[in-house]
Amino acid sequence: MPSGLRKGLTSYGDPGFSLFLRKAFIKAKGFSDDALDRPIVGVTDTYSDFNPCHGNVPVLIEAVKRGVMLAGGLPMEFPTISIHESFSAPTSMYLRNLMSIDTEEMVRAQPMDAVVLIGGCDKTLPAQLMGAVSADKPAIVVPTGPMVVGHHKGEVLGACTDCRRLWAQHRAGKMDEAEIEVVSGRLAPSVGTCMVMGTASTMACVVEALGFSLPYAAAVPAVHAERVRIAEASGKVAVEMARKGSPTPRQLFTERALRNALIVLQAIGGSTNGIVHLAAMAGRAGIRLDLDAFDALSREVPVLIDLKPSGDHYMEHFHHAGGVPRLMQELSDILDLDAPTVFGTLRDHVKVAEQVPGQTVIRSRQNPINPQGAMCVLRGNLAPRGAVIKQSAATPKLMTHEGRAVVFETIEDMTLRMDDPALDVTADDVLVLRNAGPKGAPGMPEAGYLPIPKKLAAAGVKDMVRISDARMSGTAFGTIVLHITPESADGGPLALVKTGDRIRLDVPQRSIELLVDDAELKRRAAQYKAPPPHAGSDRGYSWLFQSHVTQADEGCDFDFLKSRAQ
Ligand code: FES
């Protein structure tokens, strides 16, 4: 098996000439033959001025390269695209698969024996791992790490659970224009990823549980020296992996690793997006994520981490309490500790867990934040292929609720009418948003956190049952049913709901039902007309997305990117 510079030669019909030419060009950068004979470790560069969550990437790249060279390898940095949540239209999810293709093909095409994936913002780690699993070259992940917390008027603040909470106060007229402007400068006080248990933090924890990163890699703050040392150590481990040619991503991403990741996802009070991304990654490894098995874990695995939005603290507090290794120690009896990782097994990972006396952020199994897991899977005539609710961030008294549907046809419709004082809505109604799924929006935006109508918010209503085929930011909270599958734009039953219908949510029974009889639903289905194609979707990436994106239960990956083994 060729290695280093001899790997994957450009096709000129003469391998000797291909290598000669490759060397001639790379020598233009001043590399010596000694350097070029070393194992090559690729290092992804996802830095962008549009991506403050990756603002520390240059420092991490330098540290990874140092680690690679200390271990006798040759680091080669290369760019892939960069996606930030707030700078991606229509949504970052729309671009995730593009980034995964970019990562897969660049890792495969270029001569590297191993790769260090540096990333952090919500879609980046999923995209990188999806690509890495498909390319199947040894890969280790260095998350960019969470921001440190902010402060405002003596209160600790964090992106973006508090962004939503304070914006809701502003909407309700309890915080004026000037103060909300001040707050916008304090919610994200450093580079790094959102420091609550949102999607970025969730995915960093999940990556650690899958065995793709070193201990503590998920939670050390982005600006701490310890993160730089983790990057250096990851560079050294990558050289080992390059020399051995293992473990490859497919050796790590197995059924047992996926189950470990799902347990950790439940125990951290993780983002609902985690389940979509894990389904997509699993699809690349030829594994189908079983939503019912995930739901079964929600009854077995409690939420143990006291972090927003399910609890009170932030990622830096989680780190100071012992991070993912300490959490996994608490879950040792249900995790498969023999699952391999980039540097041994998960047992080695748990062994190094620091014991922090008096810490209250990582709870014991006897004293959980929530006796059940973070999220569960609902089914019913509204969601034949499933829907998800984050029960740990919902209002307990709304977990069983029947109400009248108030339907919004699209996100635009919702934006136009939600705050209209004439909107016929009460706190007991169920807000319904459709055409916000993978195809409908497109890109399955995080619009599932429907705002409380202004007149109800002003009257003190903080939560209502809200349902949609959209996603929700992992930083959000409320009694919100998401990922209704199939989506309405794909002919799912959500398309048949009318304002005034009754909807029943029963989380203990795991059901979401439209209380309309079958004959009437059949009549409505016969009249259903699919929404018109999105402007521009007759060509290019938009066409590709619209033609090939799968539903939420399959991870919204493109159908042609899934492993053929499935
Ligand atoms: Fe990048 Fe939150 S916006 S992690």
mmCIF file with all atom_site columns, N, CA and C in Angstrom, residues 353-419:
data_model
loop_
_atom_site.group_PDB
_atom_site.id
_atom_site.type_symbol
_atom_site.label_atom_id
_atom_site.label_alt_id
_atom_site.label_comp_id
_atom_site.label_asym_id
_atom_site.label_entity_id
_atom_site.label_seq_id
_atom_site.pdbx_PDB_ins_code
_atom_site.Cartn_x
_atom_site.Cartn_y
_atom_site.Cartn_z
_atom_site.occupancy
_atom_site.B_iso_or_equiv
_atom_site.pdbx_formal_charge
_atom_site.auth_seq_id
_atom_site.auth_comp_id
_atom_site.auth_asym_id
_atom_site.auth_atom_id
_atom_site.pdbx_PDB_model_num
ATOM 1   N N  . ALA A 1 353 ? -10.390 10.105 33.942 1.00 0.00 ? 353 ALA A N  1
ATOM 2   C CA . ALA A 1 353 ? -11.383 11.075 34.439 1.00 0.00 ? 353 ALA A CA 1
ATOM 3   C C  . ALA A 1 353 ? -10.944 11.690 35.766 1.00 0.00 ? 353 ALA A C  1
ATOM 4   N N  . GLU A 1 354 ? -10.993 13.006 35.800 1.00 0.00 ? 354 GLU A N  1
ATOM 5   C CA . GLU A 1 354 ? -10.582 13.721 37.013 1.00 0.00 ? 354 GLU A CA 1
ATOM 6   C C  . GLU A 1 354 ? -11.751 13.726 38.006 1.00 0.00 ? 354 GLU A C  1
ATOM 7   N N  . GLN A 1 355 ? -11.443 13.507 39.282 1.00 0.00 ? 355 GLN A N  1
ATOM 8   C CA . GLN A 1 355 ? -12.478 13.582 40.329 1.00 0.00 ? 355 GLN A CA 1
ATOM 9   C C  . GLN A 1 355 ? -12.406 14.978 40.930 1.00 0.00 ? 355 GLN A C  1
ATOM 10  N N  . VAL A 1 356 ? -13.474 15.718 40.829 1.00 0.00 ? 356 VAL A N  1
ATOM 11  C CA . VAL A 1 356 ? -13.471 17.101 41.328 1.00 0.00 ? 356 VAL A CA 1
ATOM 12  C C  . VAL A 1 356 ? -14.389 17.180 42.555 1.00 0.00 ? 356 VAL A C  1
ATOM 13  N N  . PRO A 1 357 ? -13.784 17.339 43.754 1.00 0.00 ? 357 PRO A N  1
ATOM 14  C CA . PRO A 1 357 ? -14.618 17.332 44.952 1.00 0.00 ? 357 PRO A CA 1
ATOM 15  C C  . PRO A 1 357 ? -15.617 18.483 44.957 1.00 0.00 ? 357 PRO A C  1
ATOM 16  N N  . GLY A 1 358 ? -16.837 18.191 45.323 1.00 0.00 ? 358 GLY A N  1
ATOM 17  C CA . GLY A 1 358 ? -17.840 19.249 45.493 1.00 0.00 ? 358 GLY A CA 1
ATOM 18  C C  . GLY A 1 358 ? -18.484 19.754 44.225 1.00 0.00 ? 358 GLY A C  1
ATOM 19  N N  . GLN A 1 359 ? -18.064 19.245 43.060 1.00 0.00 ? 359 GLN A N  1
ATOM 20  C CA . GLN A 1 359 ? -18.672 19.764 41.822 1.00 0.00 ? 359 GLN A CA 1
ATOM 21  C C  . GLN A 1 359 ? -20.136 19.325 41.728 1.00 0.00 ? 359 GLN A C  1
ATOM 22  N N  . THR A 1 360 ? -20.963 20.162 41.118 1.00 0.00 ? 360 THR A N  1
ATOM 23  C CA . THR A 1 360 ? -22.392 19.831 41.036 1.00 0.00 ? 360 THR A CA 1
ATOM 24  C C  . THR A 1 360 ? -22.887 19.805 39.582 1.00 0.00 ? 360 THR A C  1
ATOM 25  N N  . VAL A 1 361 ? -21.981 19.970 38.642 1.00 0.00 ? 361 VAL A N  1
ATOM 26  C CA . VAL A 1 361 ? -22.391 20.058 37.232 1.00 0.00 ? 361 VAL A CA 1
ATOM 27  C C  . VAL A 1 361 ? -22.644 18.669 36.634 1.00 0.00 ? 361 VAL A C  1
ATOM 28  N N  . ILE A 1 362 ? -21.805 17.696 37.017 1.00 0.00 ? 362 ILE A N  1
ATOM 29  C CA . ILE A 1 362 ? -22.017 16.319 36.551 1.00 0.00 ? 362 ILE A CA 1
ATOM 30  C C  . ILE A 1 362 ? -22.641 15.563 37.718 1.00 0.00 ? 362 ILE A C  1
ATOM 31  N N  . ARG A 1 363 ? -23.900 15.224 37.565 1.00 0.00 ? 363 ARG A N  1
ATOM 32  C CA . ARG A 1 363 ? -24.627 14.582 38.659 1.00 0.00 ? 363 ARG A CA 1
ATOM 33  C C  . ARG A 1 363 ? -24.362 13.075 38.690 1.00 0.00 ? 363 ARG A C  1
ATOM 34  N N  . SER A 1 364 ? -24.645 12.485 39.835 1.00 0.00 ? 364 SER A N  1
ATOM 35  C CA . SER A 1 364 ? -24.549 11.030 39.934 1.00 0.00 ? 364 SER A CA 1
ATOM 36  C C  . SER A 1 364 ? -25.836 10.414 39.377 1.00 0.00 ? 364 SER A C  1
ATOM 37  N N  . ARG A 1 365 ? -25.798 9.129  39.120 1.00 0.00 ? 365 ARG A N  1
ATOM 38  C CA . ARG A 1 365 ? -26.991 8.437  38.614 1.00 0.00 ? 365 ARG A CA 1
ATOM 39  C C  . ARG A 1 365 ? -28.130 8.486  39.633 1.00 0.00 ? 365 ARG A C  1
ATOM 40  N N  . GLN A 1 366 ? -27.746 8.598  40.928 1.00 0.00 ? 366 GLN A N  1
ATOM 41  C CA . GLN A 1 366 ? -28.778 8.622  41.976 1.00 0.00 ? 366 GLN A CA 1
ATOM 42  C C  . GLN A 1 366 ? -29.431 9.998  42.095 1.00 0.00 ? 366 GLN A C  1
ATOM 43  N N  . ASN A 1 367 ? -28.794 11.018 41.540 1.00 0.00 ? 367 ASN A N  1
ATOM 44  C CA . ASN A 1 367 ? -29.300 12.380 41.709 1.00 0.00 ? 367 ASN A CA 1
ATOM 45  C C  . ASN A 1 367 ? -29.303 13.124 40.372 1.00 0.00 ? 367 ASN A C  1
ATOM 46  N N  . PRO A 1 368 ? -30.063 12.617 39.389 1.00 0.00 ? 368 PRO A N  1
ATOM 47  C CA . PRO A 1 368 ? -29.977 13.207 38.045 1.00 0.00 ? 368 PRO A CA 1
ATOM 48  C C  . PRO A 1 368 ? -30.699 14.557 37.945 1.00 0.00 ? 368 PRO A C  1
ATOM 49  N N  . ILE A 1 369 ? -30.418 15.286 36.879 1.00 0.00 ? 369 ILE A N  1
ATOM 50  C CA . ILE A 1 369 ? -31.162 16.509 36.564 1.00 0.00 ? 369 ILE A CA 1
ATOM 51  C C  . ILE A 1 369 ? -32.575 16.129 36.136 1.00 0.00 ? 369 ILE A C  1
ATOM 52  N N  . ASN A 1 370 ? -32.630 15.037 35.375 1.00 0.00 ? 370 ASN A N  1
ATOM 53  C CA . ASN A 1 370 ? -33.915 14.541 34.870 1.00 0.00 ? 370 ASN A CA 1
ATOM 54  C C  . ASN A 1 370 ? -33.816 13.018 34.873 1.00 0.00 ? 370 ASN A C  1
ATOM 55  N N  . PRO A 1 371 ? -34.751 12.320 35.493 1.00 0.00 ? 371 PRO A N  1
ATOM 56  C CA . PRO A 1 371 ? -34.606 10.859 35.583 1.00 0.00 ? 371 PRO A CA 1
ATOM 57  C C  . PRO A 1 371 ? -34.667 10.164 34.227 1.00 0.00 ? 371 PRO A C  1
ATOM 58  N N  . GLN A 1 372 ? -35.211 10.878 33.210 1.00 0.00 ? 372 GLN A N  1
ATOM 59  C CA . GLN A 1 372 ? -35.250 10.297 31.863 1.00 0.00 ? 372 GLN A CA 1
ATOM 60  C C  . GLN A 1 372 ? -34.244 11.017 30.976 1.00 0.00 ? 372 GLN A C  1
ATOM 61  N N  . GLY A 1 373 ? -34.005 10.474 29.805 1.00 0.00 ? 373 GLY A N  1
ATOM 62  C CA . GLY A 1 373 ? -33.051 11.062 28.881 1.00 0.00 ? 373 GLY A CA 1
ATOM 63  C C  . GLY A 1 373 ? -33.539 12.381 28.297 1.00 0.00 ? 373 GLY A C  1
ATOM 64  N N  . ALA A 1 374 ? -32.660 13.035 27.549 1.00 0.00 ? 374 ALA A N  1
ATOM 65  C CA . ALA A 1 374 ? -32.948 14.376 27.043 1.00 0.00 ? 374 ALA A CA 1
ATOM 66  C C  . ALA A 1 374 ? -34.122 14.398 26.077 1.00 0.00 ? 374 ALA A C  1
ATOM 67  N N  . MET A 1 375 ? -34.205 13.402 25.228 1.00 0.00 ? 375 MET A N  1
ATOM 68  C CA . MET A 1 375 ? -35.236 13.496 24.178 1.00 0.00 ? 375 MET A CA 1
ATOM 69  C C  . MET A 1 375 ? -35.870 12.142 23.909 1.00 0.00 ? 375 MET A C  1
ATOM 70  N N  . CYS A 1 376 ? -37.044 12.186 23.367 1.00 0.00 ? 376 CYS A N  1
ATOM 71  C CA . CYS A 1 376 ? -37.696 10.928 23.021 1.00 0.00 ? 376 CYS A CA 1
ATOM 72  C C  . CYS A 1 376 ? -38.352 11.044 21.650 1.00 0.00 ? 376 CYS A C  1
ATOM 73  N N  . VAL A 1 377 ? -38.749 9.909  21.156 1.00 0.00 ? 377 VAL A N  1
ATOM 74  C CA . VAL A 1 377 ? -39.283 9.814  19.798 1.00 0.00 ? 377 VAL A CA 1
ATOM 75  C C  . VAL A 1 377 ? -40.793 9.601  19.876 1.00 0.00 ? 377 VAL A C  1
ATOM 76  N N  . LEU A 1 378 ? -41.524 10.412 19.138 1.00 0.00 ? 378 LEU A N  1
ATOM 77  C CA . LEU A 1 378 ? -42.987 10.306 19.098 1.00 0.00 ? 378 LEU A CA 1
ATOM 78  C C  . LEU A 1 378 ? -43.404 9.700  17.762 1.00 0.00 ? 378 LEU A C  1
ATOM 79  N N  . ARG A 1 379 ? -44.512 8.982  17.800 1.00 0.00 ? 379 ARG A N  1
ATOM 80  C CA . ARG A 1 379 ? -45.095 8.487  16.555 1.00 0.00 ? 379 ARG A CA 1
ATOM 81  C C  . ARG A 1 379 ? -46.600 8.686  16.626 1.00 0.00 ? 379 ARG A C  1
ATOM 82  N N  . GLY A 1 380 ? -47.277 8.465  15.509 1.00 0.00 ? 380 GLY A N  1
ATOM 83  C CA . GLY A 1 380 ? -48.724 8.655  15.484 1.00 0.00 ? 380 GLY A CA 1
ATOM 84  C C  . GLY A 1 380 ? -49.138 8.996  14.074 1.00 0.00 ? 380 GLY A C  1
ATOM 85  N N  . ASN A 1 381 ? -50.442 9.297  13.888 1.00 0.00 ? 381 ASN A N  1
ATOM 86  C CA . ASN A 1 381 ? -50.894 9.548  12.519 1.00 0.00 ? 381 ASN A CA 1
ATOM 87  C C  . ASN A 1 381 ? -50.325 10.852 11.957 1.00 0.00 ? 381 ASN A C  1
ATOM 88  N N  . LEU A 1 382 ? -49.754 11.700 12.831 1.00 0.00 ? 382 LEU A N  1
ATOM 89  C CA . LEU A 1 382 ? -49.111 12.924 12.330 1.00 0.00 ? 382 LEU A CA 1
ATOM 90  C C  . LEU A 1 382 ? -47.647 12.680 11.961 1.00 0.00 ? 382 LEU A C  1
ATOM 91  N N  . ALA A 1 383 ? -47.050 11.640 12.518 1.00 0.00 ? 383 ALA A N  1
ATOM 92  C CA . ALA A 1 383 ? -45.619 11.400 12.302 1.00 0.00 ? 383 ALA A CA 1
ATOM 93  C C  . ALA A 1 383 ? -45.361 9.905  12.145 1.00 0.00 ? 383 ALA A C  1
ATOM 94  N N  . PRO A 1 384 ? -45.776 9.328  11.001 1.00 0.00 ? 384 PRO A N  1
ATOM 95  C CA . PRO A 1 384 ? -45.618 7.876  10.839 1.00 0.00 ? 384 PRO A CA 1
ATOM 96  C C  . PRO A 1 384 ? -44.165 7.421  10.922 1.00 0.00 ? 384 PRO A C  1
ATOM 97  N N  . ARG A 1 385 ? -43.222 8.278  10.480 1.00 0.00 ? 385 ARG A N  1
ATOM 98  C CA . ARG A 1 385 ? -41.804 7.865  10.545 1.00 0.00 ? 385 ARG A CA 1
ATOM 99  C C  . ARG A 1 385 ? -41.084 8.582  11.680 1.00 0.00 ? 385 ARG A C  1
ATOM 100 N N  . GLY A 1 386 ? -41.846 9.143  12.589 1.00 0.00 ? 386 GLY A N  1
ATOM 101 C CA . GLY A 1 386 ? -41.239 9.667  13.809 1.00 0.00 ? 386 GLY A CA 1
ATOM 102 C C  . GLY A 1 386 ? -41.166 11.180 13.885 1.00 0.00 ? 386 GLY A C  1
ATOM 103 N N  . ALA A 1 387 ? -41.050 11.647 15.111 1.00 0.00 ? 387 ALA A N  1
ATOM 104 C CA . ALA A 1 387 ? -40.817 13.051 15.444 1.00 0.00 ? 387 ALA A CA 1
ATOM 105 C C  . ALA A 1 387 ? -40.048 13.038 16.754 1.00 0.00 ? 387 ALA A C  1
ATOM 106 N N  . VAL A 1 388 ? -39.438 14.161 17.082 1.00 0.00 ? 388 VAL A N  1
ATOM 107 C CA . VAL A 1 388 ? -38.582 14.208 18.275 1.00 0.00 ? 388 VAL A CA 1
ATOM 108 C C  . VAL A 1 388 ? -39.032 15.344 19.179 1.00 0.00 ? 388 VAL A C  1
ATOM 109 N N  . ILE A 1 389 ? -38.976 15.116 20.488 1.00 0.00 ? 389 ILE A N  1
ATOM 110 C CA . ILE A 1 389 ? -39.191 16.216 21.443 1.00 0.00 ? 389 ILE A CA 1
ATOM 111 C C  . ILE A 1 389 ? -38.080 16.171 22.482 1.00 0.00 ? 389 ILE A C  1
ATOM 112 N N  . LYS A 1 390 ? -37.583 17.363 22.840 1.00 0.00 ? 390 LYS A N  1
ATOM 113 C CA . LYS A 1 390 ? -36.559 17.431 23.889 1.00 0.00 ? 390 LYS A CA 1
ATOM 114 C C  . LYS A 1 390 ? -37.297 17.608 25.207 1.00 0.00 ? 390 LYS A C  1
ATOM 115 N N  . GLN A 1 391 ? -37.586 16.469 25.837 1.00 0.00 ? 391 GLN A N  1
ATOM 116 C CA . GLN A 1 391 ? -38.415 16.520 27.043 1.00 0.00 ? 391 GLN A CA 1
ATOM 117 C C  . GLN A 1 391 ? -37.699 17.212 28.197 1.00 0.00 ? 391 GLN A C  1
ATOM 118 N N  . SER A 1 392 ? -36.366 17.175 28.195 1.00 0.00 ? 392 SER A N  1
ATOM 119 C CA . SER A 1 392 ? -35.645 17.779 29.321 1.00 0.00 ? 392 SER A CA 1
ATOM 120 C C  . SER A 1 392 ? -35.735 19.301 29.293 1.00 0.00 ? 392 SER A C  1
ATOM 121 N N  . ALA A 1 393 ? -36.095 19.877 28.143 1.00 0.00 ? 393 ALA A N  1
ATOM 122 C CA . ALA A 1 393 ? -36.198 21.334 28.054 1.00 0.00 ? 393 ALA A CA 1
ATOM 123 C C  . ALA A 1 393 ? -37.648 21.764 27.842 1.00 0.00 ? 393 ALA A C  1
ATOM 124 N N  . ALA A 1 394 ? -38.593 20.857 28.129 1.00 0.00 ? 394 ALA A N  1
ATOM 125 C CA . ALA A 1 394 ? -40.026 21.156 27.918 1.00 0.00 ? 394 ALA A CA 1
ATOM 126 C C  . ALA A 1 394 ? -40.705 21.458 29.255 1.00 0.00 ? 394 ALA A C  1
ATOM 127 N N  . THR A 1 395 ? -41.932 21.981 29.159 1.00 0.00 ? 395 THR A N  1
ATOM 128 C CA . THR A 1 395 ? -42.698 22.279 30.372 1.00 0.00 ? 395 THR A CA 1
ATOM 129 C C  . THR A 1 395 ? -43.451 21.025 30.811 1.00 0.00 ? 395 THR A C  1
ATOM 130 N N  . PRO A 1 396 ? -43.202 20.526 32.032 1.00 0.00 ? 396 PRO A N  1
ATOM 131 C CA . PRO A 1 396 ? -43.800 19.239 32.442 1.00 0.00 ? 396 PRO A CA 1
ATOM 132 C C  . PRO A 1 396 ? -45.314 19.190 32.240 1.00 0.00 ? 396 PRO A C  1
ATOM 133 N N  . LYS A 1 397 ? -46.020 20.276 32.554 1.00 0.00 ? 397 LYS A N  1
ATOM 134 C CA . LYS A 1 397 ? -47.488 20.159 32.486 1.00 0.00 ? 397 LYS A CA 1
ATOM 135 C C  . LYS A 1 397 ? -48.016 20.128 31.038 1.00 0.00 ? 397 LYS A C  1
ATOM 136 N N  . LEU A 1 398 ? -47.185 20.460 30.084 1.00 0.00 ? 398 LEU A N  1
ATOM 137 C CA . LEU A 1 398 ? -47.619 20.398 28.680 1.00 0.00 ? 398 LEU A CA 1
ATOM 138 C C  . LEU A 1 398 ? -47.269 19.070 28.002 1.00 0.00 ? 398 LEU A C  1
ATOM 139 N N  . MET A 1 399 ? -46.623 18.190 28.749 1.00 0.00 ? 399 MET A N  1
ATOM 140 C CA . MET A 1 399 ? -46.178 16.921 28.126 1.00 0.00 ? 399 MET A CA 1
ATOM 141 C C  . MET A 1 399 ? -47.364 16.047 27.720 1.00 0.00 ? 399 MET A C  1
ATOM 142 N N  . THR A 1 400 ? -48.497 16.264 28.355 1.00 0.00 ? 400 THR A N  1
ATOM 143 C CA . THR A 1 400 ? -49.740 15.641 27.906 1.00 0.00 ? 400 THR A CA 1
ATOM 144 C C  . THR A 1 400 ? -50.702 16.798 27.680 1.00 0.00 ? 400 THR A C  1
ATOM 145 N N  . HIS A 1 401 ? -51.075 17.006 26.430 1.00 0.00 ? 401 HIS A N  1
ATOM 146 C CA . HIS A 1 401 ? -51.855 18.211 26.132 1.00 0.00 ? 401 HIS A CA 1
ATOM 147 C C  . HIS A 1 401 ? -52.686 17.986 24.873 1.00 0.00 ? 401 HIS A C  1
ATOM 148 N N  . GLU A 1 402 ? -53.933 18.465 24.917 1.00 0.00 ? 402 GLU A N  1
ATOM 149 C CA . GLU A 1 402 ? -54.753 18.456 23.708 1.00 0.00 ? 402 GLU A CA 1
ATOM 150 C C  . GLU A 1 402 ? -55.165 19.895 23.428 1.00 0.00 ? 402 GLU A C  1
ATOM 151 N N  . GLY A 1 403 ? -55.043 20.314 22.186 1.00 0.00 ? 403 GLY A N  1
ATOM 152 C CA . GLY A 1 403 ? -55.397 21.697 21.874 1.00 0.00 ? 403 GLY A CA 1
ATOM 153 C C  . GLY A 1 403 ? -55.814 21.851 20.422 1.00 0.00 ? 403 GLY A C  1
ATOM 154 N N  . ARG A 1 404 ? -56.259 23.066 20.120 1.00 0.00 ? 404 ARG A N  1
ATOM 155 C CA . ARG A 1 404 ? -56.738 23.398 18.780 1.00 0.00 ? 404 ARG A CA 1
ATOM 156 C C  . ARG A 1 404 ? -55.542 23.837 17.923 1.00 0.00 ? 404 ARG A C  1
ATOM 157 N N  . ALA A 1 405 ? -55.474 23.322 16.698 1.00 0.00 ? 405 ALA A N  1
ATOM 158 C CA . ALA A 1 405 ? -54.347 23.682 15.825 1.00 0.00 ? 405 ALA A CA 1
ATOM 159 C C  . ALA A 1 405 ? -54.498 25.106 15.287 1.00 0.00 ? 405 ALA A C  1
ATOM 160 N N  . VAL A 1 406 ? -53.399 25.850 15.324 1.00 0.00 ? 406 VAL A N  1
ATOM 161 C CA . VAL A 1 406 ? -53.330 27.140 14.621 1.00 0.00 ? 406 VAL A CA 1
ATOM 162 C C  . VAL A 1 406 ? -52.191 26.974 13.613 1.00 0.00 ? 406 VAL A C  1
ATOM 163 N N  . VAL A 1 407 ? -52.558 26.906 12.335 1.00 0.00 ? 407 VAL A N  1
ATOM 164 C CA . VAL A 1 407 ? -51.604 26.468 11.310 1.00 0.00 ? 407 VAL A CA 1
ATOM 165 C C  . VAL A 1 407 ? -50.956 27.643 10.588 1.00 0.00 ? 407 VAL A C  1
ATOM 166 N N  . PHE A 1 408 ? -49.639 27.548 10.439 1.00 0.00 ? 408 PHE A N  1
ATOM 167 C CA . PHE A 1 408 ? -48.885 28.489 9.603  1.00 0.00 ? 408 PHE A CA 1
ATOM 168 C C  . PHE A 1 408 ? -48.349 27.696 8.417  1.00 0.00 ? 408 PHE A C  1
ATOM 169 N N  . GLU A 1 409 ? -48.652 28.196 7.217  1.00 0.00 ? 409 GLU A N  1
ATOM 170 C CA . GLU A 1 409 ? -48.369 27.450 5.989  1.00 0.00 ? 409 GLU A CA 1
ATOM 171 C C  . GLU A 1 409 ? -46.873 27.381 5.708  1.00 0.00 ? 409 GLU A C  1
ATOM 172 N N  . THR A 1 410 ? -46.177 28.458 5.987  1.00 0.00 ? 410 THR A N  1
ATOM 173 C CA . THR A 1 410 ? -44.736 28.545 5.719  1.00 0.00 ? 410 THR A CA 1
ATOM 174 C C  . THR A 1 410 ? -44.108 29.428 6.806  1.00 0.00 ? 410 THR A C  1
ATOM 175 N N  . ILE A 1 411 ? -42.779 29.512 6.784  1.00 0.00 ? 411 ILE A N  1
ATOM 176 C CA . ILE A 1 411 ? -42.087 30.387 7.743  1.00 0.00 ? 411 ILE A CA 1
ATOM 177 C C  . ILE A 1 411 ? -42.489 31.844 7.495  1.00 0.00 ? 411 ILE A C  1
ATOM 178 N N  . GLU A 1 412 ? -42.629 32.211 6.216  1.00 0.00 ? 412 GLU A N  1
ATOM 179 C CA . GLU A 1 412 ? -43.006 33.587 5.883  1.00 0.00 ? 412 GLU A CA 1
ATOM 180 C C  . GLU A 1 412 ? -44.394 33.894 6.448  1.00 0.00 ? 412 GLU A C  1
ATOM 181 N N  . ASP A 1 413 ? -45.301 32.958 6.275  1.00 0.00 ? 413 ASP A N  1
ATOM 182 C CA . ASP A 1 413 ? -46.662 33.121 6.786  1.00 0.00 ? 413 ASP A CA 1
ATOM 183 C C  . ASP A 1 413 ? -46.617 33.316 8.310  1.00 0.00 ? 413 ASP A C  1
ATOM 184 N N  . MET A 1 414 ? -45.776 32.509 8.968  1.00 0.00 ? 414 MET A N  1
ATOM 185 C CA . MET A 1 414 ? -45.656 32.622 10.425 1.00 0.00 ? 414 MET A CA 1
ATOM 186 C C  . MET A 1 414 ? -45.114 34.008 10.813 1.00 0.00 ? 414 MET A C  1
ATOM 187 N N  . THR A 1 415 ? -44.099 34.455 10.082 1.00 0.00 ? 415 THR A N  1
ATOM 188 C CA . THR A 1 415 ? -43.497 35.751 10.389 1.00 0.00 ? 415 THR A CA 1
ATOM 189 C C  . THR A 1 415 ? -44.522 36.873 10.226 1.00 0.00 ? 415 THR A C  1
ATOM 190 N N  . LEU A 1 416 ? -45.339 36.759 9.187  1.00 0.00 ? 416 LEU A N  1
ATOM 191 C CA . LEU A 1 416 ? -46.319 37.825 8.920  1.00 0.00 ? 416 LEU A CA 1
ATOM 192 C C  . LEU A 1 416 ? -47.449 37.866 9.945  1.00 0.00 ? 416 LEU A C  1
ATOM 193 N N  . ARG A 1 417 ? -47.901 36.687 10.393 1.00 0.00 ? 417 ARG A N  1
ATOM 194 C CA . ARG A 1 417 ? -49.144 36.650 11.179 1.00 0.00 ? 417 ARG A CA 1
ATOM 195 C C  . ARG A 1 417 ? -48.970 36.443 12.685 1.00 0.00 ? 417 ARG A C  1
ATOM 196 N N  . MET A 1 418 ? -47.793 35.904 13.091 1.00 0.00 ? 418 MET A N  1
ATOM 197 C CA . MET A 1 418 ? -47.673 35.493 14.495 1.00 0.00 ? 418 MET A CA 1
ATOM 198 C C  . MET A 1 418 ? -47.963 36.631 15.477 1.00 0.00 ? 418 MET A C  1
ATOM 199 N N  . ASP A 1 419 ? -47.484 37.833 15.149 1.00 0.00 ? 419 ASP A N  1
ATOM 200 C CA . ASP A 1 419 ? -47.634 38.935 16.105 1.00 0.00 ? 419 ASP A CA 1
ATOM 201 C C  . ASP A 1 419 ? -48.837 39.829 15.809 1.00 0.00 ? 419 ASP A C  1
#
